PDB file of C-alpha atoms in Angstrom:
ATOM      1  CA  UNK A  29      29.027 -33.339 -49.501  1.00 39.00           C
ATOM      2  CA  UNK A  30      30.085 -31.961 -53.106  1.00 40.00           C
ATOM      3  CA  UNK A  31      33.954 -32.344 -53.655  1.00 36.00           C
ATOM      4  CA  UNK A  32      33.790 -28.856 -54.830  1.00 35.00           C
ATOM      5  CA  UNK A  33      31.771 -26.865 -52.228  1.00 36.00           C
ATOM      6  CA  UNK A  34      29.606 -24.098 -53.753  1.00 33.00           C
ATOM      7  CA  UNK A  35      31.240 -21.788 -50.907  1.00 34.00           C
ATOM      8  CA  UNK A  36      34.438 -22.404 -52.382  1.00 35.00           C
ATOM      9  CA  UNK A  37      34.152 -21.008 -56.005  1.00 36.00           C
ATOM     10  CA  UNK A  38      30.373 -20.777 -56.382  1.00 34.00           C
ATOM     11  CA  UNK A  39      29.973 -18.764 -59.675  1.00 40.00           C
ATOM     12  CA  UNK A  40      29.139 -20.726 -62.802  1.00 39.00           C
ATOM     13  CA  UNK A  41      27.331 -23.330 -61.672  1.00 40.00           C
ATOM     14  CA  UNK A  42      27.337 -27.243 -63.158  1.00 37.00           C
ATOM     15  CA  UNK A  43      25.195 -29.277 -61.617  1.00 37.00           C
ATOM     16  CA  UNK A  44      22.848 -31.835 -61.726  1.00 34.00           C
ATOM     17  CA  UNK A  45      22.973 -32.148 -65.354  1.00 35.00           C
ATOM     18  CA  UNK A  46      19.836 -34.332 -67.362  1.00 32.00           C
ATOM     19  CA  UNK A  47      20.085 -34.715 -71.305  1.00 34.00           C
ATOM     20  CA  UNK A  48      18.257 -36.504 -73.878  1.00 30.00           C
ATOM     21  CA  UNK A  49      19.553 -38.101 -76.704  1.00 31.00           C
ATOM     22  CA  UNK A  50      17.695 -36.686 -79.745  1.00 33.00           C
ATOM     23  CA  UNK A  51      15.542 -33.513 -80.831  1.00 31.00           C
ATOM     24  CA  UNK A  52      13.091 -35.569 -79.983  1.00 32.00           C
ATOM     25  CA  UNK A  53      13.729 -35.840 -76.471  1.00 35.00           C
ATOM     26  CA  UNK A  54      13.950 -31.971 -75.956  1.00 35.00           C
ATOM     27  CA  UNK A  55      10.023 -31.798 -76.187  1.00 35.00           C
ATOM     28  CA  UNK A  56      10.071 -34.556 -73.320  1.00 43.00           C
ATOM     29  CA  UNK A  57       7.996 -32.689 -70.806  1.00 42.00           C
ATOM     30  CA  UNK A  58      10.770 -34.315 -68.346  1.00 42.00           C
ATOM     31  CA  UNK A  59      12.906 -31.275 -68.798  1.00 52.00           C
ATOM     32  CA  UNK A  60      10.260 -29.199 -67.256  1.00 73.00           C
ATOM     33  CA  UNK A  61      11.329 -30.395 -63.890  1.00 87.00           C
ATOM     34  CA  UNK A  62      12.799 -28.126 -61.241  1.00 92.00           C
ATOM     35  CA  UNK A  63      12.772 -26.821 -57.741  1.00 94.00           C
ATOM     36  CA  UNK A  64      11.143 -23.596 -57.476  1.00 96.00           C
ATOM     37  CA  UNK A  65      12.676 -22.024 -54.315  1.00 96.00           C
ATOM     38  CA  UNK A  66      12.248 -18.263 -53.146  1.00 96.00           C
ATOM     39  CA  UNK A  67      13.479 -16.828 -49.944  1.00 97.00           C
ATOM     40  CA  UNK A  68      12.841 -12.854 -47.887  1.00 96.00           C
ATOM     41  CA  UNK A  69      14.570 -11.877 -44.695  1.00 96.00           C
ATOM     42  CA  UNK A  70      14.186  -9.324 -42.540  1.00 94.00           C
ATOM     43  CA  UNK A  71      17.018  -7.702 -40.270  1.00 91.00           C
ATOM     44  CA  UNK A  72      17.333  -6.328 -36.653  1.00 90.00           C
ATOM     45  CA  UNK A  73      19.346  -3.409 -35.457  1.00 85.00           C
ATOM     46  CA  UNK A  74      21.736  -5.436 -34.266  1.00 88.00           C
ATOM     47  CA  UNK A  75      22.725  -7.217 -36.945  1.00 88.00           C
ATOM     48  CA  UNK A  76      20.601 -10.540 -36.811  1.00 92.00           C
ATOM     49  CA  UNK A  77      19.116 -11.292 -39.802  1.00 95.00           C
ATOM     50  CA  UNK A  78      16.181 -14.154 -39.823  1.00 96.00           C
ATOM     51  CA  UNK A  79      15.526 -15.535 -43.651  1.00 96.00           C
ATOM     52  CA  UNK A  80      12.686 -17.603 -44.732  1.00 97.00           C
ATOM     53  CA  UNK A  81      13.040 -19.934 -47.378  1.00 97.00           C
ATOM     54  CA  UNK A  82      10.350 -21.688 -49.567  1.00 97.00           C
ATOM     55  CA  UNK A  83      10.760 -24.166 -51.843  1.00 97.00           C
ATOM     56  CA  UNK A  84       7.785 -25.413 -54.873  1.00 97.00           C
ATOM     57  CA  UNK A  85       7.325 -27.983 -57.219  1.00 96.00           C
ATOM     58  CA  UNK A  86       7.338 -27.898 -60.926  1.00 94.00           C
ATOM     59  CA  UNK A  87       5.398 -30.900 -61.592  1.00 94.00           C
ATOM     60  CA  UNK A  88       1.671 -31.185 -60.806  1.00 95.00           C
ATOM     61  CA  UNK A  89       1.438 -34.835 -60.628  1.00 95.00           C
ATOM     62  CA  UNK A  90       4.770 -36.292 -59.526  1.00 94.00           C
ATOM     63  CA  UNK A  91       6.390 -35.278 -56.273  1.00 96.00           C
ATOM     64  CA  UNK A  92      10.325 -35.020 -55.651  1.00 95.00           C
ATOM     65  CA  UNK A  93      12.718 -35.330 -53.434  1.00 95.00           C
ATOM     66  CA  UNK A  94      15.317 -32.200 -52.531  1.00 96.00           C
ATOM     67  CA  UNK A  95      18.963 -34.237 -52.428  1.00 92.00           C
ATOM     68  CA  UNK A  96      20.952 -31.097 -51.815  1.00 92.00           C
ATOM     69  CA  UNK A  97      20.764 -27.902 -50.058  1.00 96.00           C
ATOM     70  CA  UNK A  98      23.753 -24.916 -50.188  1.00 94.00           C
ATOM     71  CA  UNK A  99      23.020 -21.758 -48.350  1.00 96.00           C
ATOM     72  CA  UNK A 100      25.068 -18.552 -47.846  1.00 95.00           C
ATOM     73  CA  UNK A 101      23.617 -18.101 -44.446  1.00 96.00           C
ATOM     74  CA  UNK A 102      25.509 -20.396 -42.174  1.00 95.00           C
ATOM     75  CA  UNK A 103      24.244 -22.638 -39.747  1.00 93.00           C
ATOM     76  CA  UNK A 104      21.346 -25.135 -40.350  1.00 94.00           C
ATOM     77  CA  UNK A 105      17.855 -24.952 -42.178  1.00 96.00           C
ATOM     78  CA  UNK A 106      14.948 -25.470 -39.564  1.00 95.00           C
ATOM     79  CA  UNK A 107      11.953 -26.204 -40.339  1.00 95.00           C
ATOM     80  CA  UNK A 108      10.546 -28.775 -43.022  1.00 95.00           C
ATOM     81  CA  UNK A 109      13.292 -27.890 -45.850  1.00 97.00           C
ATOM     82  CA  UNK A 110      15.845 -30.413 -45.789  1.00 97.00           C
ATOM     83  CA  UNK A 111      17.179 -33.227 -47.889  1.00 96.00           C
ATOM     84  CA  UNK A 112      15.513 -36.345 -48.145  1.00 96.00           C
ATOM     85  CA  UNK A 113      12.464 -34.297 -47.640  1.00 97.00           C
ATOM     86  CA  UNK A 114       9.365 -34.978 -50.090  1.00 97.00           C
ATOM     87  CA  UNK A 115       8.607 -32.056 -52.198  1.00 97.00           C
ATOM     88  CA  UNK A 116       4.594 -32.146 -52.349  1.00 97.00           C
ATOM     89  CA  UNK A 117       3.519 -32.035 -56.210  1.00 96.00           C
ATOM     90  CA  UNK A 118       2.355 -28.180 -57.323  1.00 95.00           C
ATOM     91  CA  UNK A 119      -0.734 -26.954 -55.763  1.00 95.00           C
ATOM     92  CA  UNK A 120      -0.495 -29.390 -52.611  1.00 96.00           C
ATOM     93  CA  UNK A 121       2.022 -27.188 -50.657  1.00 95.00           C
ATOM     94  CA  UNK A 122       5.654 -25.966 -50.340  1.00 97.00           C
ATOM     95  CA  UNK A 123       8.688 -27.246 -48.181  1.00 97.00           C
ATOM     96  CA  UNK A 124       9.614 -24.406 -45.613  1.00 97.00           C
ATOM     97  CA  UNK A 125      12.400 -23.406 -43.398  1.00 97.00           C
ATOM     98  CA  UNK A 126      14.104 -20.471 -41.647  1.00 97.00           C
ATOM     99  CA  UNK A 127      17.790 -19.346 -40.501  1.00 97.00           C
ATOM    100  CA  UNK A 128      18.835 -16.928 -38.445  1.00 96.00           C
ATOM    101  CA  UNK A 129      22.476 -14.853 -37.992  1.00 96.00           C
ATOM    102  CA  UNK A 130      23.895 -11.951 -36.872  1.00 94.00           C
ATOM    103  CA  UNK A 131      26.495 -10.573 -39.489  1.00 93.00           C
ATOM    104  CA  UNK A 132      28.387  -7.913 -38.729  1.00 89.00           C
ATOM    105  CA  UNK A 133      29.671  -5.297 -41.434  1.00 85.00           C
ATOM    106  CA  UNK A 134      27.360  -5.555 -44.803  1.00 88.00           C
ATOM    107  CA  UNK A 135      24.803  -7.601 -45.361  1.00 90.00           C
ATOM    108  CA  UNK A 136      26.226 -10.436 -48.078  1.00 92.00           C
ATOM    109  CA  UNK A 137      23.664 -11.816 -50.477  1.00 93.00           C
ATOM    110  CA  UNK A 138      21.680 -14.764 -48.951  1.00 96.00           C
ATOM    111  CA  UNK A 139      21.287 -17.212 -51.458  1.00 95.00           C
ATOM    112  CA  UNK A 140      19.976 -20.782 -51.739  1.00 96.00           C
ATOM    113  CA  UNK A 141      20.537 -23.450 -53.828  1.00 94.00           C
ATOM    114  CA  UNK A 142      18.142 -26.350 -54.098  1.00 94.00           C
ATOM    115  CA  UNK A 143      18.363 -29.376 -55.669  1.00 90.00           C
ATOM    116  CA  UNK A 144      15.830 -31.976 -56.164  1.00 91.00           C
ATOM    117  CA  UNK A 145      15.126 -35.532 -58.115  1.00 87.00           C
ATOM    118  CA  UNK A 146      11.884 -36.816 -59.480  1.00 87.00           C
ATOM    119  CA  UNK A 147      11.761 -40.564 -61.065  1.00 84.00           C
ATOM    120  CA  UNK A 148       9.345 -40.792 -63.772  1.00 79.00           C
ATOM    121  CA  UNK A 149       9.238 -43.980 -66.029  1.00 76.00           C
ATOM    122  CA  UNK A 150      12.138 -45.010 -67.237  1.00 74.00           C
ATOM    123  CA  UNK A 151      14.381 -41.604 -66.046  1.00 79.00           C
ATOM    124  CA  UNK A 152      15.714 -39.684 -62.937  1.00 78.00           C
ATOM    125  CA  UNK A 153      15.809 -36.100 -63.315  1.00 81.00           C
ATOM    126  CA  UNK A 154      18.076 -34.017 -61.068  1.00 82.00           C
ATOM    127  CA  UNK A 155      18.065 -30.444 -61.405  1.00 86.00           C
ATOM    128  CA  UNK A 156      18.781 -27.669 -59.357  1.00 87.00           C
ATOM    129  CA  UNK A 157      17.812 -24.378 -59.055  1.00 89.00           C
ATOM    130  CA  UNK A 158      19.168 -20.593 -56.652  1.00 92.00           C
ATOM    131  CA  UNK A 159      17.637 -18.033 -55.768  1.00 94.00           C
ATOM    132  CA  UNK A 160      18.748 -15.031 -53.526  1.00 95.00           C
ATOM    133  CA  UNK A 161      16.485 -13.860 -50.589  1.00 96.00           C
ATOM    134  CA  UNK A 162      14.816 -10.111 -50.588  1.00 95.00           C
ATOM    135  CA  UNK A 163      14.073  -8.149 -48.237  1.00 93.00           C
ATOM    136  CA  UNK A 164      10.728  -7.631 -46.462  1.00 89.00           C
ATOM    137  CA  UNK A 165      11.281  -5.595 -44.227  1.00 77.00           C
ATOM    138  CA  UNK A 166      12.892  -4.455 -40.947  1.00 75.00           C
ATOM    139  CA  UNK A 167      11.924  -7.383 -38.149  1.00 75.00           C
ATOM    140  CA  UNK A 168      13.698  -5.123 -34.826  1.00 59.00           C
ATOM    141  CA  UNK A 169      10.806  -4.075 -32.641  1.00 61.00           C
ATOM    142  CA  UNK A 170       9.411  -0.975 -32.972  1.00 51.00           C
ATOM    143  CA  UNK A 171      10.409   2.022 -30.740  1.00 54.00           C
ATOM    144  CA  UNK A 172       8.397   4.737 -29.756  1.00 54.00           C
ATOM    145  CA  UNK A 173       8.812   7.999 -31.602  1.00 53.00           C
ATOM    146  CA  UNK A 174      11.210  10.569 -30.318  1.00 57.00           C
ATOM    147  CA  UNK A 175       9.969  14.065 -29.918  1.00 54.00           C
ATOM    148  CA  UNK A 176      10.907  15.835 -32.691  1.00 56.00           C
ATOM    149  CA  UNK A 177      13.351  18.803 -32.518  1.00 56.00           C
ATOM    150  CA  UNK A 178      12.500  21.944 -33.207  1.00 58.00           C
ATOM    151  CA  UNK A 179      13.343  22.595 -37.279  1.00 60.00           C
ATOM    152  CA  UNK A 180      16.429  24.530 -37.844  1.00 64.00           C
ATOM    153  CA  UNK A 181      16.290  27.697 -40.165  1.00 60.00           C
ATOM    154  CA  UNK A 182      17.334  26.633 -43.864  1.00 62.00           C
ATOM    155  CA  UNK A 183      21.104  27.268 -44.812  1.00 62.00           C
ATOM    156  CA  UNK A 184      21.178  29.992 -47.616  1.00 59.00           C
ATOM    157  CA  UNK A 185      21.540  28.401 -51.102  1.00 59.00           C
ATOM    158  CA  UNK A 186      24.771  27.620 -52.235  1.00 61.00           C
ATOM    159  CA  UNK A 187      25.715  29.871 -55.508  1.00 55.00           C
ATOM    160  CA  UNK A 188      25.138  27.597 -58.493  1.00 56.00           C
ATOM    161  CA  UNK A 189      28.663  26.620 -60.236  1.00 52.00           C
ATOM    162  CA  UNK A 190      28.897  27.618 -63.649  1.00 50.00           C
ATOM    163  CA  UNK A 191      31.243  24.722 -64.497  1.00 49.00           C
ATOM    164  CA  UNK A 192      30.009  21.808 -66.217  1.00 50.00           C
ATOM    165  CA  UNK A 193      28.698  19.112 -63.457  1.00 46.00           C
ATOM    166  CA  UNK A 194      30.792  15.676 -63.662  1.00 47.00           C
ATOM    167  CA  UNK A 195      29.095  12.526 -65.062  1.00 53.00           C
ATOM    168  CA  UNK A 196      27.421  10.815 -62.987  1.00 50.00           C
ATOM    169  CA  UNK A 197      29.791   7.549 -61.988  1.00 50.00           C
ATOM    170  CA  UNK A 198      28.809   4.480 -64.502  1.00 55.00           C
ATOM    171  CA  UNK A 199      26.879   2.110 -62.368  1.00 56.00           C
ATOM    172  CA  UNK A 200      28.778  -1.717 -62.198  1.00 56.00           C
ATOM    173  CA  UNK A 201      27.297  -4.334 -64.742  1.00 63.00           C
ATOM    174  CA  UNK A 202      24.733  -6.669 -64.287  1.00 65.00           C
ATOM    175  CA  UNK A 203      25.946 -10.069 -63.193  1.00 72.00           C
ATOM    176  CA  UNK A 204      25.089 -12.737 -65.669  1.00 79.00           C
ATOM    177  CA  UNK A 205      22.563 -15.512 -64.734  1.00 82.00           C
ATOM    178  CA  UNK A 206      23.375 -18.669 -63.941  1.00 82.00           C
ATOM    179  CA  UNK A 207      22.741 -21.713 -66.731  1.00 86.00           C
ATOM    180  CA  UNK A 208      20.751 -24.507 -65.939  1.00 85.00           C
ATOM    181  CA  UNK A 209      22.596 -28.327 -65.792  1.00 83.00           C
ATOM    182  CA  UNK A 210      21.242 -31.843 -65.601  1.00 82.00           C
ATOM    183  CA  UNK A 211      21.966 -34.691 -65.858  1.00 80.00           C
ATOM    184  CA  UNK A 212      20.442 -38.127 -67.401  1.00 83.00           C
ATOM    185  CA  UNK A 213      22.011 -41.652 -66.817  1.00 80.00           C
ATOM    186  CA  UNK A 214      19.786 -44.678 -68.290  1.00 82.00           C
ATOM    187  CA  UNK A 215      20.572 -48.217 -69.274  1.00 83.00           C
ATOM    188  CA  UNK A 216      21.394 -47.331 -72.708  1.00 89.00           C
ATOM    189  CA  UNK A 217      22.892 -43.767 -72.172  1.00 89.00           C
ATOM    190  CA  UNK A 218      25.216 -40.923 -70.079  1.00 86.00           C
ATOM    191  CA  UNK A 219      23.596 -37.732 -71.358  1.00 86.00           C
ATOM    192  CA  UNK A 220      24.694 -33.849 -69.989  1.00 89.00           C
ATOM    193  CA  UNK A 221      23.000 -30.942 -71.401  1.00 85.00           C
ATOM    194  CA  UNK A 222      23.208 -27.382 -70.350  1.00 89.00           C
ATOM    195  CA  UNK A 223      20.341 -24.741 -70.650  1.00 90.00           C
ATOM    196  CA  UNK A 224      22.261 -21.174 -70.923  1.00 91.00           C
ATOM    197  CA  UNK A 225      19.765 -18.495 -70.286  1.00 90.00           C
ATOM    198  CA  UNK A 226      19.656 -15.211 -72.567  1.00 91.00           C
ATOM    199  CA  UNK A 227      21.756 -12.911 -70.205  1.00 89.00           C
ATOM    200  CA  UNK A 228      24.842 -16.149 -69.947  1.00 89.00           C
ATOM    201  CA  UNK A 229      28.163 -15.924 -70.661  1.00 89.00           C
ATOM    202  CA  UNK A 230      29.080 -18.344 -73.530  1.00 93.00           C
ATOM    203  CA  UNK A 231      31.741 -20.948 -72.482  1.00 92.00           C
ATOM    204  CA  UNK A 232      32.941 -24.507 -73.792  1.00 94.00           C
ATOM    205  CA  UNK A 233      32.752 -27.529 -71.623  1.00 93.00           C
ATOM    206  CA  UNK A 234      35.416 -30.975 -72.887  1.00 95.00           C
ATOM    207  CA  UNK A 235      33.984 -34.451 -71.812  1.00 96.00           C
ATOM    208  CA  UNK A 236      36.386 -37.088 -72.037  1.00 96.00           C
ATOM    209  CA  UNK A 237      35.957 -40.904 -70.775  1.00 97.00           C
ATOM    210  CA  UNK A 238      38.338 -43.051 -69.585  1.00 96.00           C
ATOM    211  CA  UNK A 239      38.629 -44.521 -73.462  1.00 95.00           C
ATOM    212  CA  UNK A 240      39.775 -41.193 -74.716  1.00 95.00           C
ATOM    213  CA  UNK A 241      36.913 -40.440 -76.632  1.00 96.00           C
ATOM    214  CA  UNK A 242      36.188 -36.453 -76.428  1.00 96.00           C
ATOM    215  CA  UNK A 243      33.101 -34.541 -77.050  1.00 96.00           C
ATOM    216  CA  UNK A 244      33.079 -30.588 -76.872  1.00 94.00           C
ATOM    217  CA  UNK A 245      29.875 -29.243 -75.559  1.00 94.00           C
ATOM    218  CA  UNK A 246      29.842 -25.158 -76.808  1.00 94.00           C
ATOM    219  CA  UNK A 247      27.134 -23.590 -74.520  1.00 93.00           C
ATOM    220  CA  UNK A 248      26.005 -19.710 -76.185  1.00 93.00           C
ATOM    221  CA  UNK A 249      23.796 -17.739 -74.466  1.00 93.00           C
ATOM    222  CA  UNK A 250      19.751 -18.028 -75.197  1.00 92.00           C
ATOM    223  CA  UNK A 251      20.369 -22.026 -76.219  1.00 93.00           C
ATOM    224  CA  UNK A 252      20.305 -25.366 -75.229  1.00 92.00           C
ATOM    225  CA  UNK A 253      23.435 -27.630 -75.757  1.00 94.00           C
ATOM    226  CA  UNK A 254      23.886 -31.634 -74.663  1.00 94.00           C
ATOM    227  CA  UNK A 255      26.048 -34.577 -75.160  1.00 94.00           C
ATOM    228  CA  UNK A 256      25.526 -38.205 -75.028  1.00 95.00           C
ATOM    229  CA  UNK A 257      28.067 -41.573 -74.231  1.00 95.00           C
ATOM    230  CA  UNK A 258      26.987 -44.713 -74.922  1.00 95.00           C
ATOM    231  CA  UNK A 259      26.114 -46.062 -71.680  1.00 90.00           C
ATOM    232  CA  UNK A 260      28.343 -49.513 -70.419  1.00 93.00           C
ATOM    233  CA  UNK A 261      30.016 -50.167 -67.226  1.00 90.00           C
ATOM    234  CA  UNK A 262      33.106 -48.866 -66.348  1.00 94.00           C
ATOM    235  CA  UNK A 263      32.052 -45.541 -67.872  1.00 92.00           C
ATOM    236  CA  UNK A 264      33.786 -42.511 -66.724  1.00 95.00           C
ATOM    237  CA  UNK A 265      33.765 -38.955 -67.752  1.00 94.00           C
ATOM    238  CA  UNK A 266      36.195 -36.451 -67.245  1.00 95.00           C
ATOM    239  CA  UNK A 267      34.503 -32.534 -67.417  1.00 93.00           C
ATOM    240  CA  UNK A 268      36.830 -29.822 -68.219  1.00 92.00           C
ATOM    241  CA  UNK A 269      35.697 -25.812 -68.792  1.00 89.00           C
ATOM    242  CA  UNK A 270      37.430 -23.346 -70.705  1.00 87.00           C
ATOM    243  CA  UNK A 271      36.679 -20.461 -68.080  1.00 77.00           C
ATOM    244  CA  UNK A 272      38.965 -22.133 -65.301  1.00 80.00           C
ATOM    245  CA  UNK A 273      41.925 -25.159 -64.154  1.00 82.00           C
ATOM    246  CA  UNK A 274      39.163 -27.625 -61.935  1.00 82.00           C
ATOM    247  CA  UNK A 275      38.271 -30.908 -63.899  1.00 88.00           C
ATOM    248  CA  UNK A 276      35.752 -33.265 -62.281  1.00 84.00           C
ATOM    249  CA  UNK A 277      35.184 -36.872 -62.971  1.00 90.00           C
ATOM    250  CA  UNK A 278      31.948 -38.454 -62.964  1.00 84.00           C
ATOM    251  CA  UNK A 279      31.024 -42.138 -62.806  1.00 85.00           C
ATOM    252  CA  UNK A 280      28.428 -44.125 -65.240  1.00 84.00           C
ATOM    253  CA  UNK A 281      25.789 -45.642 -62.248  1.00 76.00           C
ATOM    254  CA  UNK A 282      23.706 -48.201 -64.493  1.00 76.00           C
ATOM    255  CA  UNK A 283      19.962 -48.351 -63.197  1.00 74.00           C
ATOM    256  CA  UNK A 284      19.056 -50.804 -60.735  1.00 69.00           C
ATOM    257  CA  UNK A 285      17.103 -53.181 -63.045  1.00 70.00           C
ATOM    258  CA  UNK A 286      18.928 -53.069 -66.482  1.00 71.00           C
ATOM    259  CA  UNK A 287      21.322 -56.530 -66.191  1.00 61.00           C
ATOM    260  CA  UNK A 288      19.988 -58.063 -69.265  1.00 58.00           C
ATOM    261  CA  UNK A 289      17.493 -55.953 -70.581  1.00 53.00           C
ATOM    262  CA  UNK A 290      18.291 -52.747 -73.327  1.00 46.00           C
ATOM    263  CA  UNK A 291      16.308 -49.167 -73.136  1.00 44.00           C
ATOM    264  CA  UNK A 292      15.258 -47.339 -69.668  1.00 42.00           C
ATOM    265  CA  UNK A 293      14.299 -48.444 -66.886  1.00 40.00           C
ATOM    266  CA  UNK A 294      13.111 -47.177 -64.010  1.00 43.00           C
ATOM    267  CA  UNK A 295      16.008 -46.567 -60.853  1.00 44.00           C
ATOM    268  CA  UNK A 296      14.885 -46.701 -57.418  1.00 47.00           C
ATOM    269  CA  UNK A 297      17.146 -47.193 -53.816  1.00 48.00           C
ATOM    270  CA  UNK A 298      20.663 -47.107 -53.866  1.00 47.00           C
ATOM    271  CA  UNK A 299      21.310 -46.403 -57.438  1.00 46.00           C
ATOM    272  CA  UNK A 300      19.347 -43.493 -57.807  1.00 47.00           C
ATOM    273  CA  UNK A 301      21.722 -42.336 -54.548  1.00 50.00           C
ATOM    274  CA  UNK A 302      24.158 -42.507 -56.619  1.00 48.00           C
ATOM    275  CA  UNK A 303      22.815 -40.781 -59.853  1.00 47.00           C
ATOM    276  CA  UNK A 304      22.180 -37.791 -57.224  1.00 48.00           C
ATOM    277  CA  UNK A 305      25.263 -37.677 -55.962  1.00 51.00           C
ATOM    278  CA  UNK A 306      26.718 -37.911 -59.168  1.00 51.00           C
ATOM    279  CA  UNK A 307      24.711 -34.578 -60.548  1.00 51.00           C
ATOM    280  CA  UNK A 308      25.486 -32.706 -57.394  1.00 49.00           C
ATOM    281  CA  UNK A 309      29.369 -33.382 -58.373  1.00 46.00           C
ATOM    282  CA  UNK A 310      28.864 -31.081 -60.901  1.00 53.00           C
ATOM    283  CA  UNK A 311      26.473 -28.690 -59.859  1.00 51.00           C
ATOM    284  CA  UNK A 312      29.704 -27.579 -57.830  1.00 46.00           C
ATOM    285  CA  UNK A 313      31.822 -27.908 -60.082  1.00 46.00           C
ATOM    286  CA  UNK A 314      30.079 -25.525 -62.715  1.00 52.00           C
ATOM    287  CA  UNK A 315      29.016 -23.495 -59.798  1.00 50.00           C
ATOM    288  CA  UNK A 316      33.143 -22.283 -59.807  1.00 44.00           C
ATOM    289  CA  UNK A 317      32.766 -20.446 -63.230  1.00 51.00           C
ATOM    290  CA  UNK A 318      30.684 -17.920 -62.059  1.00 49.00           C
ATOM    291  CA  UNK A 319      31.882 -17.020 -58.985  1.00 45.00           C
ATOM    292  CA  UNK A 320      35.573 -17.365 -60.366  1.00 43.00           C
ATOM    293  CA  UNK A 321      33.921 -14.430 -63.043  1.00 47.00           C
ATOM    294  CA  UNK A 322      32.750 -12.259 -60.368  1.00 45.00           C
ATOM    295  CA  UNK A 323      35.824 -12.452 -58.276  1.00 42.00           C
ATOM    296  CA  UNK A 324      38.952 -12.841 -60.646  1.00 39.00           C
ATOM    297  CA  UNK A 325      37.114 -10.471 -62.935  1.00 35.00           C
ATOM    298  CA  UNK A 326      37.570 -12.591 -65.893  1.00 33.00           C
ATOM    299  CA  UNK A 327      36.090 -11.703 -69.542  1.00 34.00           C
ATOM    300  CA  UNK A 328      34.778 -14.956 -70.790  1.00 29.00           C
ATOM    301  CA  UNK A 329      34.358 -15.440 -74.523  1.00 29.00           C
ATOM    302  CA  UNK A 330      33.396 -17.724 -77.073  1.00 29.00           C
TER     303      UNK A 330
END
């Protein structure tokens, strides 16, 4: 479990962050990969709402494996979807899975967030993705009809003011979308990059390690940022936003097989555990900016 919990401030987002260490790298057809979740629901008249949840794969030859699963529906996922699960590469199926609850009062938004890891070559790539469910449809049985009562005479027309109408009451602004983190540890490297989509807020995110060495990382809307450490062990990174107080502090996991050898290799077992659980870390804690927007109201800037 995150040490921030996407319940608790979910609004930003930071998560599994994955960079690349040149211009060169952003071309790496790596940074295509992603969940691709989607979710509808259906409620009864008595409150008990049933939500279906779907989850894809980006990549058509290389399947995945979902590490992480937050949903605003409580209780448990049944079904196929659930961490450690395979995601089957694109065009060979989906991961699916339901839950049910009765709410009571209005219907909150029913969102998922799914995050998944693919190891290809010499790189894991952790990324995660949300999406909210929609509706389709009412799922109470049907009744049969009523007989219907006998039409009432129509009310004579009320006189037409000749006052001015009021304006019509400003509807509230659109929520911004959520950027994109990842995250990229290799043998030679610690690499975060952030993907802000055009409708972000812009905000600045401070990495510091353990040596004191800083690196700003100034995320704008409609652009893609990263940083890079030069990997060793004992590497630590301290993440700080600009938007709110919560730090996090993420660990340097060197891959499995690089004792002795320079460049990438590939990470498999308990390493690549780790490399997950180090991009979740911040999936919640970048998850806090947004929600701490929506709820404390706050006007971000540059």
């Amino acid at each position: 479990m995150n040490r921030l919990n996407l319940r608790r401030g979910l609004a930003v987002t930071a998560g599994a962050l994955i960079g690349l260490a040149g211009v060169a790298t952003f071309a790496n057809p790596a940074l295509a990969h992603h969940p691709e979740p989607s979710g509808t629901y259906c409620a009864a008249q008595d409150g008990k709402v049933t939500v279906n949840w779907s989850v894809g794969n980006s990549e058509t030859d290389l399947a995945g494996t979902i590490t992480k699963l937050e949903s605003t529906v409580p209780g448990d996922i049944t079904g196929g979807l659930a961490v450690e699960a395979t995601l089957p590469k694109k065009g060979e199926g989906t991961l699916t899975g339901t839950q049910t609850h009765t709410f009571t009062g209005e219907l909150p938004e029913l969102k998922l967030t799914v995050e998944a890891r693919w190891e290809r070559g010499d790189r894991i790539i952790t990324e995660a993705r949300s999406v909210v469910a929609q509706p389709a449809g009412d799922c109470a049985p049907a009744e049969p009809p009523s007989t219907p009562a006998s039409p009432e005479p129509p009310a004579s027309p009320e006189p037409t003011p000749s006052a001015t109408s009021p304006a019509a009451t400003p509807s509230a602004p659109a929520e911004p979308e959520e950027p994109v983190f990842r995250l990229e540890e290799t043998c030679d490297t610690m690499t975060f990059l952030v993907e802000n989509p055009a409708k972000g807020i812009p905000f600045t995110a401070t990495f510091t390690t353990e040596k004191g060495v800083t690196k700003k990382l100034v995320s704008e809307p409609g652009k893609t940022t990263s940083v890079s450490f030069d990997a060793y062990k004992g590497l630590k990174v301290t993440v700080k936003y600009d938007v709110v107080e919560d730090t996090e502090t993420i660990d340097y996991t060197q891959p499995k097989d690089c004792a002795g050898q320079g460049g990438g290799l590939p990470v498999t077992g308990p390493a690549a555990g780790a490399i997950a659980g180090g991009a979740a870390v911040l999936l919640a804690a970048g998850a806090v900016l947004f929600v701490m927007a929506r709820r404390r109201r706050v006007r971000f800037t540059a």
